[in-house]
XYZ file of C-alpha atoms in Angstrom:
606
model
C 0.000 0.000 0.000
C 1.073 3.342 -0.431
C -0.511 4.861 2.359
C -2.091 4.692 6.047
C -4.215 7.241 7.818
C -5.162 5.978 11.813
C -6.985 8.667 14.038
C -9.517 8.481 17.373
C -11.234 11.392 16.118
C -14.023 10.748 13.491
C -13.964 14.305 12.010
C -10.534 14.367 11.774
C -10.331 10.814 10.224
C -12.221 11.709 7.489
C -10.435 15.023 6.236
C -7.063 12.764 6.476
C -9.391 10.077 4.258
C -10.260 13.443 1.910
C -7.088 14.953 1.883
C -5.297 12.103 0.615
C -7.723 10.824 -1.716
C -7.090 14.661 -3.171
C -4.039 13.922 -3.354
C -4.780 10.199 -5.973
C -4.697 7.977 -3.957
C -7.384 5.496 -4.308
C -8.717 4.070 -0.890
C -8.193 0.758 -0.332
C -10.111 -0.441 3.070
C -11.778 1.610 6.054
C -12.331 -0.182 9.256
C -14.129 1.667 12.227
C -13.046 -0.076 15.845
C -13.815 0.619 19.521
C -13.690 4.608 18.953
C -10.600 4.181 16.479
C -10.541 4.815 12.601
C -8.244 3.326 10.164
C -8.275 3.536 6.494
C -5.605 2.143 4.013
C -4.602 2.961 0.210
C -3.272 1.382 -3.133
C 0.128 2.076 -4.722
C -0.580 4.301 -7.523
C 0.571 1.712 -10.220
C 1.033 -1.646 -8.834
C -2.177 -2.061 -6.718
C -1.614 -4.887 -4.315
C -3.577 -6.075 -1.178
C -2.208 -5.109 2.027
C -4.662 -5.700 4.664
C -5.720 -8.912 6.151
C -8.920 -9.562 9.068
C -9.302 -12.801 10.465
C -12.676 -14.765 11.468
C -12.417 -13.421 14.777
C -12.213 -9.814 13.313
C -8.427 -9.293 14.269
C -6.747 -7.603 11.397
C -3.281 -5.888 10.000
C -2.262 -2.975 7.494
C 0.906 -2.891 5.755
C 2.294 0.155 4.312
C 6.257 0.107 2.400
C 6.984 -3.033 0.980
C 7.694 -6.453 3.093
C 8.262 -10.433 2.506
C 7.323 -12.557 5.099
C 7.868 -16.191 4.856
C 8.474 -15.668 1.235
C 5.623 -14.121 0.681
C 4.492 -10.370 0.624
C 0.885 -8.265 0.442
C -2.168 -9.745 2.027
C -0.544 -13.129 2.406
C 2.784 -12.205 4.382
C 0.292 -10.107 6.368
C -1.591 -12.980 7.419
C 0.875 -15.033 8.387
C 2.676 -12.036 10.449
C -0.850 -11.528 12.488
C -0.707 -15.334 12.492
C 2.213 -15.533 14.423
C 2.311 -12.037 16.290
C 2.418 -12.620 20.113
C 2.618 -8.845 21.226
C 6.751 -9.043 20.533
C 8.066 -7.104 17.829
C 10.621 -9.835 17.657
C 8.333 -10.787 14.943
C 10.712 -8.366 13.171
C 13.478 -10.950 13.250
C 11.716 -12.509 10.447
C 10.069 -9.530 8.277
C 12.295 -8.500 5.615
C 11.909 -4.648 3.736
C 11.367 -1.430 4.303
C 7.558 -0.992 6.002
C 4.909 0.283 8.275
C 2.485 -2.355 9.937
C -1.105 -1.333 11.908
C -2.410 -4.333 13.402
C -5.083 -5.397 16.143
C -4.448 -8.380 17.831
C -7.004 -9.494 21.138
C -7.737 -6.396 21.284
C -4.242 -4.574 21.332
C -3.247 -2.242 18.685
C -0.048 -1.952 17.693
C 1.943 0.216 14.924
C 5.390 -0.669 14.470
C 7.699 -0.080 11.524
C 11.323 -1.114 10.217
C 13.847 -1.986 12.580
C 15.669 1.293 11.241
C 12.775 3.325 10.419
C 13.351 3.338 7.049
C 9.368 3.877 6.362
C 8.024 7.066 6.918
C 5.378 7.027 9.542
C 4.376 10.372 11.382
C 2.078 11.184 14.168
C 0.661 13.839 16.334
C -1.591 13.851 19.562
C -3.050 17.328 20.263
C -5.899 17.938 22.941
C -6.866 14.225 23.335
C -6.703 13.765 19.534
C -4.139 11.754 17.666
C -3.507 11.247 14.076
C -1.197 9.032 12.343
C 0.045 8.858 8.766
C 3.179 8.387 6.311
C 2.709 11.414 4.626
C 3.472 14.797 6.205
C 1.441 17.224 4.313
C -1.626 15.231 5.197
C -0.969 15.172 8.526
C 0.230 19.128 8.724
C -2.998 19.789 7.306
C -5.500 18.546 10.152
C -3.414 19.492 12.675
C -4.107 22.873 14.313
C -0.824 24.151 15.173
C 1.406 24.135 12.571
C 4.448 26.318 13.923
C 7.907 25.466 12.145
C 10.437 23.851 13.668
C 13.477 25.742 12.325
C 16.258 23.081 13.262
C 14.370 20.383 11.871
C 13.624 21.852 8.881
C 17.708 22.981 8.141
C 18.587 19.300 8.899
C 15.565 17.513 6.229
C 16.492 19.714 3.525
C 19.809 21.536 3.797
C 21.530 18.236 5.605
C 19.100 15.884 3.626
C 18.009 14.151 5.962
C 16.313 14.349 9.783
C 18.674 13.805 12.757
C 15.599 13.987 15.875
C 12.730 12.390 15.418
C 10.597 15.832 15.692
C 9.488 17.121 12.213
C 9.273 20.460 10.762
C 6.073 20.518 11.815
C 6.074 21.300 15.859
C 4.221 18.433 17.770
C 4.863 15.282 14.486
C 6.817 12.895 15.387
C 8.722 10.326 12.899
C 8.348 6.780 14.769
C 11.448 5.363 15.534
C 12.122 1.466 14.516
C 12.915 1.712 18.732
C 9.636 2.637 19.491
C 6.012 1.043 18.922
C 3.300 2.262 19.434
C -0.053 1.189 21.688
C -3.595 2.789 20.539
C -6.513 3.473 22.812
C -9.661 5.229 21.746
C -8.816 8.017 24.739
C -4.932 7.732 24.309
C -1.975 6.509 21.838
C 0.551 5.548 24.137
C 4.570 5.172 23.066
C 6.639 2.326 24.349
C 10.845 1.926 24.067
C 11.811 -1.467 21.614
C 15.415 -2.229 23.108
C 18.106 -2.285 19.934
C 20.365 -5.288 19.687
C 22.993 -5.308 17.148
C 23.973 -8.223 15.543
C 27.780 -8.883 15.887
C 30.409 -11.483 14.586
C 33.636 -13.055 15.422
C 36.236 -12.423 13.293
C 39.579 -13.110 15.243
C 41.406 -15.963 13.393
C 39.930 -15.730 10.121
C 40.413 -14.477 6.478
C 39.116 -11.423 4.523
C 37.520 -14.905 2.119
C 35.963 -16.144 5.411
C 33.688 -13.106 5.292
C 33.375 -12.745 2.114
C 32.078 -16.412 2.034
C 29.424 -15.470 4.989
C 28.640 -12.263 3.948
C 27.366 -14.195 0.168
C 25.853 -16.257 1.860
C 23.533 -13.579 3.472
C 23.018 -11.774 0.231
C 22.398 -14.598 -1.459
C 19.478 -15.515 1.229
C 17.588 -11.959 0.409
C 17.985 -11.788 -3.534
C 16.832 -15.650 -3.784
C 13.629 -14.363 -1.990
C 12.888 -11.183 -4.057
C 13.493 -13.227 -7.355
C 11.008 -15.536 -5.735
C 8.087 -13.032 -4.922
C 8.214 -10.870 -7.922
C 8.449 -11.286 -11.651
C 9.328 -8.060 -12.808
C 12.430 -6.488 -11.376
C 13.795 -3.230 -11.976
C 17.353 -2.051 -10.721
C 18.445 1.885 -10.320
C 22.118 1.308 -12.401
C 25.060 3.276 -12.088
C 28.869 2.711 -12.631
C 29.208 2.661 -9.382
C 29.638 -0.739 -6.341
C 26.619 -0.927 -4.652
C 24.206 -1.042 -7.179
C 26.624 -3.992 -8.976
C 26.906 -5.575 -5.869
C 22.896 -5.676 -5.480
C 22.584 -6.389 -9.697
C 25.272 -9.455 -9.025
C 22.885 -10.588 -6.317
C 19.894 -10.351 -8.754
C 21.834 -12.154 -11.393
C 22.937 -14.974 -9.131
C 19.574 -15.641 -7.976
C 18.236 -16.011 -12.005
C 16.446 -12.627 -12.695
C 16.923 -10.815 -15.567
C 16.639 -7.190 -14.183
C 15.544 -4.091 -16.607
C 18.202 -1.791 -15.919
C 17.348 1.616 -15.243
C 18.886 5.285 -15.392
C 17.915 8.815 -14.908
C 19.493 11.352 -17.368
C 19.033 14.739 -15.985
C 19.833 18.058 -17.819
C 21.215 20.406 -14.931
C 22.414 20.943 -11.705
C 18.981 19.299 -9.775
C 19.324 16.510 -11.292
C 22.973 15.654 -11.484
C 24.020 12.394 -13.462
C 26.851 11.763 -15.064
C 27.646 10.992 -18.852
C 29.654 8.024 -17.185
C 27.628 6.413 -15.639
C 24.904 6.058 -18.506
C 27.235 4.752 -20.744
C 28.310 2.039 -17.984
C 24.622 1.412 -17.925
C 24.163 0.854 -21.998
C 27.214 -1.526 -21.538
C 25.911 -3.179 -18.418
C 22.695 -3.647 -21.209
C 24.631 -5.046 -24.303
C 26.833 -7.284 -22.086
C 24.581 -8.865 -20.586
C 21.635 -8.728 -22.671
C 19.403 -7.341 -20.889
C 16.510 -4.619 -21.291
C 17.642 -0.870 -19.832
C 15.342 2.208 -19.655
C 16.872 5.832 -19.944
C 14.195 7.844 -17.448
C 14.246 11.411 -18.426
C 14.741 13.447 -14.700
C 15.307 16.637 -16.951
C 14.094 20.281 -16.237
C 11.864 22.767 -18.517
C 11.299 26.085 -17.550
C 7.739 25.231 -16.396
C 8.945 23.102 -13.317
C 10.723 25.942 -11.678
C 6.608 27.585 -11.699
C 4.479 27.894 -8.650
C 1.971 26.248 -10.229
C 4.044 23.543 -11.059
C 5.504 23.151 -7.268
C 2.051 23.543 -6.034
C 0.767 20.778 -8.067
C 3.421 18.215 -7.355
C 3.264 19.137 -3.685
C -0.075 18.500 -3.609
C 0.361 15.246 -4.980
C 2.895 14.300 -3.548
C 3.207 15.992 -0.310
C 6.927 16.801 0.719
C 8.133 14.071 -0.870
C 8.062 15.722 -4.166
C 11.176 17.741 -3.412
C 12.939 15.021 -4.982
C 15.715 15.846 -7.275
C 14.116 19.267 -7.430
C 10.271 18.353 -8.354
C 10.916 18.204 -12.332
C 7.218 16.901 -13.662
C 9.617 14.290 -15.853
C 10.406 12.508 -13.427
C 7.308 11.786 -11.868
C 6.129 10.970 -14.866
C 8.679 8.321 -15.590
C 7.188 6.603 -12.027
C 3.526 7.146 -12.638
C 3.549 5.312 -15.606
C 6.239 6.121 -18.703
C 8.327 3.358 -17.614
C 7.846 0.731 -20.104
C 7.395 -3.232 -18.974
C 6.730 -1.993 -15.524
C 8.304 -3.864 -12.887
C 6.934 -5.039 -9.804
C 9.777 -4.488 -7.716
C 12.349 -1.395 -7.943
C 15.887 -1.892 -6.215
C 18.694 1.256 -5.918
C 21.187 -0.632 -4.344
C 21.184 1.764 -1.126
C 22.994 1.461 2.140
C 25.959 -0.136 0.509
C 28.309 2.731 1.677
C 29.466 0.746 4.718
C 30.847 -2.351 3.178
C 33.831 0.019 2.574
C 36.025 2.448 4.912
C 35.154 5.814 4.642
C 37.502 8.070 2.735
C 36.938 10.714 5.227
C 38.854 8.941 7.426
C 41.880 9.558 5.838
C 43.975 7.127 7.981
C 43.428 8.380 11.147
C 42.344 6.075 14.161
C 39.848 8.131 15.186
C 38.068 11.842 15.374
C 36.633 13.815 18.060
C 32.991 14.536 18.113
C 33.321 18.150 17.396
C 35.482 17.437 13.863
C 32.377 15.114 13.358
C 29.938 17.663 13.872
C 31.635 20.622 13.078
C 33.433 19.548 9.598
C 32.042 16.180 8.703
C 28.123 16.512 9.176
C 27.910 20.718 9.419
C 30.654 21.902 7.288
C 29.712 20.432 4.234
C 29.609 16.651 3.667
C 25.663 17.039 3.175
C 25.375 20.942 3.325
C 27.000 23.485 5.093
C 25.429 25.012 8.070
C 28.482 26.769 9.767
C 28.154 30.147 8.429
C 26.032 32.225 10.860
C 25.880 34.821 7.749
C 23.596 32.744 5.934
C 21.957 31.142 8.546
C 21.299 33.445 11.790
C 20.672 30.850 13.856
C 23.771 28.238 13.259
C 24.895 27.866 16.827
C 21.392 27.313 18.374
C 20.811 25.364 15.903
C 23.698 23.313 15.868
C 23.684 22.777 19.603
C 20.249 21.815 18.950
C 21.551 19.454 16.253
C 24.266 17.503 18.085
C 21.790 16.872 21.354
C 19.224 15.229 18.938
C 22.458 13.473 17.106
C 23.517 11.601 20.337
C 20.423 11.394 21.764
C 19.402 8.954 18.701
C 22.914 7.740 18.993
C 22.293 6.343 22.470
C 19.562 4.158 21.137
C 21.400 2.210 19.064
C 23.934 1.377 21.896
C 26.224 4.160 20.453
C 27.529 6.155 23.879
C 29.995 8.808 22.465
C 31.961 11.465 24.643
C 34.887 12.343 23.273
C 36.660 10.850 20.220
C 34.995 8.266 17.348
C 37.010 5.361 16.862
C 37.917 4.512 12.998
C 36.017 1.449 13.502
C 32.623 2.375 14.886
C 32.700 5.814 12.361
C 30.430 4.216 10.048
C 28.169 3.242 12.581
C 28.069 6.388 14.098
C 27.408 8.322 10.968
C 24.751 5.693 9.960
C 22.493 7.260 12.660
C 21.621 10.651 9.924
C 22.892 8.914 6.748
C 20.143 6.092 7.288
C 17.336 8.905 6.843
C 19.553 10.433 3.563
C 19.428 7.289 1.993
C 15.809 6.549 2.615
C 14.200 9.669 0.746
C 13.967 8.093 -2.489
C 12.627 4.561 -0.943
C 9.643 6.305 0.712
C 8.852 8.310 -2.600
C 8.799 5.102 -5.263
C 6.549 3.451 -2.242
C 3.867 5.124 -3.674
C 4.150 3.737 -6.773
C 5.126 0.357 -6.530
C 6.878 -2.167 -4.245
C 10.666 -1.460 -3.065
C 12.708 -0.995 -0.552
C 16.769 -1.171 -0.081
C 17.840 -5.338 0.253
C 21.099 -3.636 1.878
C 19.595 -2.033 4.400
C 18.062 -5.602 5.801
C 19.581 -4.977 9.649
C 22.166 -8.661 8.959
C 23.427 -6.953 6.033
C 23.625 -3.529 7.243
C 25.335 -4.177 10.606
C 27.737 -7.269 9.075
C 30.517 -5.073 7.822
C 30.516 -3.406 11.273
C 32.052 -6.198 12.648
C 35.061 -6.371 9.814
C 38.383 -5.349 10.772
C 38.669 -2.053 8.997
C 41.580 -2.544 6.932
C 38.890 -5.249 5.130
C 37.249 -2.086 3.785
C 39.628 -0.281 2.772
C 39.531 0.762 -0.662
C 36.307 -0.965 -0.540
C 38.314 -4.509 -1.125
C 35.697 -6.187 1.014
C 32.875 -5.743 -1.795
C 35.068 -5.818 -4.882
C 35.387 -9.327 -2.922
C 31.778 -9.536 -2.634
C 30.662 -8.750 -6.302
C 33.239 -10.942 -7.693
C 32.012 -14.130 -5.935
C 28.541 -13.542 -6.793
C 28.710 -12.345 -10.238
C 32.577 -11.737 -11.208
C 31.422 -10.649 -14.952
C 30.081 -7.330 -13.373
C 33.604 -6.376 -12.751
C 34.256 -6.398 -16.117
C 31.990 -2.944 -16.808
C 33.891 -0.285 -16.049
C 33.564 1.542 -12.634
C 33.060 4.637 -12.137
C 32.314 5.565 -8.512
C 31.767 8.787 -6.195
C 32.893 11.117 -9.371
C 35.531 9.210 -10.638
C 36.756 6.287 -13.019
C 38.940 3.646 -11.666
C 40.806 0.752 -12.223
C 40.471 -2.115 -10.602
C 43.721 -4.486 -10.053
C 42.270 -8.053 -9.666
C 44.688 -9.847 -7.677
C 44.340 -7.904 -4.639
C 40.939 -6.739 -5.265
C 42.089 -2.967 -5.027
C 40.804 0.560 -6.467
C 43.196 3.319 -8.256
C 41.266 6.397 -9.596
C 42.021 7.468 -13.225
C 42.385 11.447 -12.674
C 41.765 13.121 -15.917
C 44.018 15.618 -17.147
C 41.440 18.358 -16.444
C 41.476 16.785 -12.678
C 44.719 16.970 -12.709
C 45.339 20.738 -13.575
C 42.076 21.679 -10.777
C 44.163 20.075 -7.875
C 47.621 22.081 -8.839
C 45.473 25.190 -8.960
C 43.805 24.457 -5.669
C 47.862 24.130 -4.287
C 48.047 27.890 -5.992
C 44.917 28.823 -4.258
C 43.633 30.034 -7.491
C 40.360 31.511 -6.874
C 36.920 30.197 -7.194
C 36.263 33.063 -10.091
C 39.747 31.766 -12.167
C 38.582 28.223 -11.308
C 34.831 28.417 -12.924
C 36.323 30.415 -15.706
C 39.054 27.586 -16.797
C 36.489 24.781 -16.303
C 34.138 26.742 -18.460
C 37.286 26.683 -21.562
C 38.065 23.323 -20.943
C 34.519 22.209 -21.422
C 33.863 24.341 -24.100
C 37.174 23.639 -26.097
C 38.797 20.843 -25.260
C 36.850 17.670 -23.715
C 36.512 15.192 -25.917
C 33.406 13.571 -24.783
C 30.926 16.151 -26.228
C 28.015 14.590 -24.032
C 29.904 15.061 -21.013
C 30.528 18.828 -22.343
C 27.205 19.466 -22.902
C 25.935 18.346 -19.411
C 28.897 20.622 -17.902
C 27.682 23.621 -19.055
C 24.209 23.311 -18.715
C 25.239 22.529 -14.766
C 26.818 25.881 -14.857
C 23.877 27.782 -16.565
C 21.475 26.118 -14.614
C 23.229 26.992 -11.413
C 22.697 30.765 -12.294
C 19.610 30.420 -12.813
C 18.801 28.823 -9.874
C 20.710 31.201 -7.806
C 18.904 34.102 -9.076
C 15.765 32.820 -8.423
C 16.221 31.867 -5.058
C 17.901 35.165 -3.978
C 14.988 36.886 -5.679
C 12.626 34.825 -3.527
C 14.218 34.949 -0.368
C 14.979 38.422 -0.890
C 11.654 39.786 -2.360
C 8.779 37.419 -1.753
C 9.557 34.835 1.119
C 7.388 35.481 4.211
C 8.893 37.374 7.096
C 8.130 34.125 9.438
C 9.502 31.564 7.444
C 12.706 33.599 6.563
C 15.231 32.074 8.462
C 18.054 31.969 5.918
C 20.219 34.246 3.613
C 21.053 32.679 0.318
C 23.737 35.118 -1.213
C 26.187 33.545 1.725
C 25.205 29.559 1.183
C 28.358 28.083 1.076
C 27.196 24.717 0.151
C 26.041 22.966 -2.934
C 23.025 24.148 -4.476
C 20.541 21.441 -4.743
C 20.500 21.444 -0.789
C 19.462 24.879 -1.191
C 16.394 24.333 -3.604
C 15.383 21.517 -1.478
C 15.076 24.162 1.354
C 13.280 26.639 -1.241
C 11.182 23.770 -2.361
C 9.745 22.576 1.213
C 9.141 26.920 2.321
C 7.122 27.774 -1.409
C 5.559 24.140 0.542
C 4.916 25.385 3.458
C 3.676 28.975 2.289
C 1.055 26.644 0.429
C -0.169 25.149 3.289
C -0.609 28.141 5.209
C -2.355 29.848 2.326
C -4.894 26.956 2.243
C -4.948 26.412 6.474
């Protein structure tokens, strides 16, 4: 199902029921219970049952996408109700990326993904509560809608939220350590204790994990090849959507390959990796899509934003809300599949380059450089945002706070070997923002993000992951073939040396001649100027060219129309930033613009 609205409040039930059924949704069930509401909806293209009642009128809704005893829909829903004994160790044995409502001997529960993966908000205000996994719906019917400024800055300028405290004052994002317990007069929120799966490593090989770790890989893609037909996988140049596409393969499917070609800055893709893609196609013989994720000068419209918004909710800040795109998910691609993978939350099966060697960092180079100075967006500069430091204090509190749940106690300094871990804490919600979108559409959810295969390489000594050797490893014992596309990962081509299983990155002459003029500190203006001649003149690849310079024009034009806005038009109480001094990159920006031209529509329509 795409969707789940739960309230105790009739009248507020129904506008939920309304407002999403505005938004296309079609309504898939309504039950009415003991002074408690719930309603469920279909995917917008691949309709599927997701709600199950027994003979003695217990009953479950799923929301995301889940297999349960190789099954999934109305039939994996059964057998979880089946088996539910008021435990969400049922978990243990639920496999995706979901939201589950059920009512059980009276009891009802909502719990979600171990991680949280799927979005599922709520609110209880004056004796009313509301649930649902879509934001806008929810901000809506709720009375007070005051902004939560810190909360805001870290969903769009740091992509992702670090609390669990919305935008929205008073909604909450449930936490996978958290159920909840509904009552007509009260919804109630209990702690889930979080315990991380660990191995042994001490007297065994780099191959001894590698073996285990295929093993578990090899357990998940042999169960999606088994409940769906279609498949479709997100492809890239890069490792973790080969590693995911060598599971596929392995396990007998024959996935369409897909790629989104953008046309500017919002949408950055790289000539590189769609011709990996087209050669990932021929080699293999398989079927590849290129999506078009373009802009026209329409989508940067009111109207435009309005409309997707409205569909969409928040989620439609995606990649800058180009109408192509949604297009390409509501329908345009061809041979639909049932089943959409991206190969997500493959980032820790290989050391961090941040790292740079060192055995650890303090807290405040985490916070200060890594996750506020500029890894996601850059939130340091109190010139363009006002706030920073209460912010940021704000920030780091929430950080450890949801830290400490997952056993992570941090005072001082971040060991090399629990960094990923740590990080994982924000870059789980990053990483989840497409997921929850193509939810509405049709099944998916990220195979790596399965807690055994997310936690695994946590456990690897960390000279295993360097130069991600550990899933070169990985991707050569399921599909070794793959290897023999070209990679091109985080910006780069490389080449990879087979007998160790090791990475070297093929600068390009133009690469080469940016780095000596960052040793002359050439400036940024000398800088833009010589990549502008280099593109214009002298790469080869007249593609790549092409896409360069329409990044730069598109970044002026985006700059002047945000400065414009924020200057000229934004509303005095949502102005809380100052553009001209954003020291970050620029799609962090427009997903800021995108969510207050949001929020200005809500209050227009309040």
């Amino acid at each position: 199902m795409s969707r789940i609205v739960i309230s105790n409040d009739e009248k507020v039930f129904d506008s939920l029921v309304k407002e999403n059924i505005k938004s296309g949704v079609e309504l898939s069930n309504v039950i009415k219970r003991a002074g408690l509401y719930f309603a469920s909806f279909y995917k917008r293209v691949k309709k599927n049952e997701n709600f199950f009642e027994s003979d003695n009128s217990d009953f479950i809704l799923g929301c995301g996408t889940l297999i349960y005893n190789d099954s999934t829909s109305s039939e994996a829903l059964e057998g979880i109700i089946s088996n539910y004994e008021q435990s969400l160790s049922i978990r243990d044995n639920i496999f995706g990326n979901y939201s589950i409502v059920l009512s059980k001997d009276s009891v009802v529960t909502v719990f979600c993904d171990p991680y949280s993966i799927h979005d599922i908000y709520y609110y209880e205000e004056n004796g009313t509560f509301a649930i649902c996994n879509s934001l806008k719906e929810l901000t809506k019917v709720k009375s007070n809608k005051s902004v939560k400024v810190s909360s805001l800055i870290s969903e769009t300028i740091l992509s992702g939220y670090i609390g669990n405290e919305t935008f929205i004052e008073g909604i909450f994002k449930l936490r996978g350590t958290e159920k909840l317990i509904l009552q007509s007069e009260e919804l109630s929120i209990v702690d889930v204790n979080y315990q991380k799966a660990v191995w042994n490593f001490e007297g065994k090989t780099v191959d001894d994990a590698v073996d285990t770790y295929v093993n578990l890989i090899k357990k998940y893609t042999s169960k999606i090849a088994k409940v769906w037909g279609e498949i479709g996988v997100h492809q890239t140049g890069g490792l973790d959507n080969r590693l995911i596409f060598s599971g596929l393969i392995d396990a007998g499917v024959k996935p369409l390959l897909l790629y989104g070609k953008g046309n500017g800055i919002l949408t950055t893709t790289n000539q590189e990796d769609l011709e990996c893609v087209k050669q990932y196609s021929k080699k293999f013989d398989l079927k590849h899509h290129i999506m078009d994720w373009g802009h026209n000068e329409t989508d940067y419209s009111l109207n435009s934003i309005n409309s997707l918004f409205n569909k969409y909710g928040f989620k439609f800040a995606i990649y800058g809300a180009p109408k192509s795109f949604f297009s390409e998910y509501e329908g345009g691609i061809p041979d639909y599949p049932d089943f959409l993978e991206f190969g997500y939350f493959g980032e820790n099966l290989r050391l961090r380059e941040y790292l740079d060697g060192r055995d650890s960092i303090s807290l405040d180079d985490f916070f200060e450089d890594y996750l506020f100075g500029g890894r996601y967006g850059d939130i340091n500069n109190p010139d363009f945002l006002p706030q920073s430091m209460e912010i940021k204090r704000t920030l780091r509190a929430e950080y450890l706070k949801e830290a400490s749940l997952f056993g992570l106690n941090i005072d001082t300094d971040i060991l090399a070997k629990d960094f990923d871990e740590f990080r994982w804490v924000h870059a789980r919600k990053a990483d989840s923002r497409s997921l929850n979108l193509i939810n509405e559409f049709t099944s998916s959810f990220a195979t790596l993000s399965v807690p055994e295969l997310h936690e695994f390489p946590w456990s690897l000594p960390a000279e295993w992951r360097e130069n991600a050797q550990f899933q070169l490893r990985v991707i050569h014992r399921l599909y070794p073939q793959s290897l023999t596309v070209p990679i091109f990962s985080h910006g780069n081509l490389q080449t990879l040396n087979k007998n160790n299983f090791s990475l070297t990155i093929n600068y390009t002459w133009a690469q080469k001649v940016k780095s000596l003029m960052d040793v002359f500190n050439a400036s940024s203006k000398v800088i833009n100027y010589s990549k502008e001649v280099y593109f214009r003149f002298f790469e080869r690849n007249k593609e790549k060219a092409k896409l360069a310079l329409k990044n730069k024009s598109s970044t002026e034009y985006v700059v002047k129309k945000l400065e414009s806005y924020f200057e000229n038009e934004c509303p005095k109480e949502l102005s809380f930033i100052v553009p001209k001094h954003y020291p970050g990159h620029i799609v962090g920006l427009y997903r800021y613009y995108l969510h207050i031209r949001a929020l200005e529509e809500v209050e227009k329509n309040n």
